[in-house]
């Protein structure tokens, strides 16, 4: 499914984030930036050691990447030129600032893409795996931040939400339709 907001094409697809040829892909990282499972493991495996080396340099200068923050590295061997590593919140019931932190993770990733003049970016479903954020709630936050950013900035040219299953894809499309109407 594809929608247009201002100058931005917003696409919802089923796929593997590591295979996306957007200028940046977003990693669902943890604060250590030293890798993990899920999206994090897949990106480091596919992108190769240059990504971890770049993450270690960031750790050495900036320390931990706190929930809601985002940093950018090379994409290594990936089709994408860059990886934007962001840390989503761990779901603790919804009353520990999780919605704001998840919004910040999407918003700061988009801001970093803008600062680097990137024309396209792909997101996974941040925080909805190991961090157990309920998918429907996470999807409403993601589509809200993405549409507001595109409406306010007229860029990037393309934002992809890349879902790992048909079920997740339907959840995000339903969330979009809920906020876009
Ligand atoms: N491409 C796209 N989506 C994927 C992929 C992939 N290759 N692999 C997993 N996913 C989906 C999962 O199905 C889930 O819906 O990404 C979503 C996020 O899942 P996680 O990767 O577990 O990320 P998150 O919930 O944010 O947890 C982050 O897990 O891997 C560790 O180091 C990471 O500690 C951090 C935590």
Tab-separated table of C-alpha atoms in Angstrom, residues 28-119:
chain	number	residue	atom	x	y	z
A	28	UNK	CA	15.739	-1.478	16.339
A	29	UNK	CA	18.844	-1.370	18.502
A	30	UNK	CA	19.550	-1.435	22.215
A	31	UNK	CA	21.374	1.206	24.213
A	32	UNK	CA	24.721	-0.591	23.985
A	33	UNK	CA	24.722	-0.320	20.161
A	34	UNK	CA	26.714	-3.561	20.201
A	35	UNK	CA	24.162	-5.732	18.415
A	36	UNK	CA	21.547	-8.246	19.459
A	37	UNK	CA	18.869	-10.436	17.908
A	38	UNK	CA	15.878	-9.663	15.672
A	39	UNK	CA	16.348	-6.659	13.384
A	40	UNK	CA	19.600	-5.729	15.180
A	41	UNK	CA	21.132	-9.150	14.565
A	42	UNK	CA	19.944	-9.262	10.960
A	43	UNK	CA	21.389	-5.819	10.149
A	44	UNK	CA	24.784	-6.547	11.698
A	45	UNK	CA	24.938	-9.960	9.997
A	46	UNK	CA	24.024	-8.597	6.576
A	47	UNK	CA	25.908	-5.299	6.913
A	48	UNK	CA	29.155	-6.743	8.214
A	49	UNK	CA	31.731	-5.644	10.787
A	50	UNK	CA	32.038	-2.031	9.565
A	51	UNK	CA	28.691	-1.264	11.200
A	52	UNK	CA	29.763	-2.561	14.614
A	53	UNK	CA	33.077	-0.706	14.287
A	54	UNK	CA	31.197	2.528	13.592
A	55	UNK	CA	28.869	1.845	16.548
A	56	UNK	CA	31.852	1.321	18.836
A	57	UNK	CA	33.284	4.689	17.731
A	58	UNK	CA	29.980	6.349	18.621
A	59	UNK	CA	29.953	4.603	22.002
A	60	UNK	CA	33.503	5.821	22.651
A	61	UNK	CA	32.554	9.449	21.984
A	62	UNK	CA	28.873	9.709	22.923
A	63	UNK	CA	28.323	6.807	25.335
A	64	UNK	CA	25.051	4.857	25.432
A	65	UNK	CA	22.199	5.508	22.976
A	66	UNK	CA	19.262	6.096	25.307
A	67	UNK	CA	15.664	5.082	24.462
A	68	UNK	CA	14.194	7.524	21.949
A	69	UNK	CA	17.620	8.658	20.673
A	70	UNK	CA	19.085	7.863	17.244
A	71	UNK	CA	22.580	7.722	15.730
A	72	UNK	CA	23.752	7.119	12.140
A	73	UNK	CA	26.455	4.846	10.753
A	74	UNK	CA	27.583	3.401	7.476
A	75	UNK	CA	25.403	0.683	5.938
A	76	UNK	CA	28.473	-1.524	5.335
A	77	UNK	CA	27.570	-4.301	2.872
A	78	UNK	CA	23.850	-3.489	2.944
A	79	UNK	CA	22.013	-2.088	-0.102
A	80	UNK	CA	21.308	0.963	2.089
A	81	UNK	CA	24.136	3.504	2.422
A	82	UNK	CA	23.355	4.232	6.068
A	83	UNK	CA	21.902	2.599	9.163
A	84	UNK	CA	20.092	4.832	11.637
A	85	UNK	CA	20.218	3.046	14.979
A	86	UNK	CA	17.429	3.956	17.341
A	87	UNK	CA	16.405	2.480	20.673
A	88	UNK	CA	12.726	1.939	21.303
A	89	UNK	CA	11.241	1.645	24.796
A	90	UNK	CA	10.727	-1.668	26.535
A	91	UNK	CA	6.988	-2.110	27.166
A	92	UNK	CA	6.291	-1.926	30.897
A	93	UNK	CA	2.513	-1.549	30.800
A	94	UNK	CA	2.275	1.847	29.106
A	95	UNK	CA	2.624	4.170	32.094
A	96	UNK	CA	6.390	4.598	32.020
A	97	UNK	CA	6.667	7.074	29.173
A	98	UNK	CA	6.688	4.366	26.498
A	99	UNK	CA	4.468	6.240	23.990
A	100	UNK	CA	6.650	9.374	24.115
A	101	UNK	CA	9.860	7.353	23.854
A	102	UNK	CA	8.565	5.390	20.852
A	103	UNK	CA	7.452	8.655	19.192
A	104	UNK	CA	10.933	10.093	19.815
A	105	UNK	CA	12.603	7.047	18.279
A	106	UNK	CA	10.690	7.555	15.014
A	107	UNK	CA	10.938	11.349	15.084
A	108	UNK	CA	14.666	11.467	15.865
A	109	UNK	CA	15.366	8.907	13.134
A	110	UNK	CA	13.499	11.071	10.600
A	111	UNK	CA	15.278	14.201	11.844
A	112	UNK	CA	18.661	12.488	11.445
A	113	UNK	CA	17.745	11.486	7.890
A	114	UNK	CA	16.801	15.118	7.142
A	115	UNK	CA	20.040	16.446	8.698
A	116	UNK	CA	21.982	14.096	6.432
A	117	UNK	CA	19.977	15.053	3.342
A	118	UNK	CA	18.684	11.518	2.853
A	119	UNK	CA	15.817	11.092	0.385
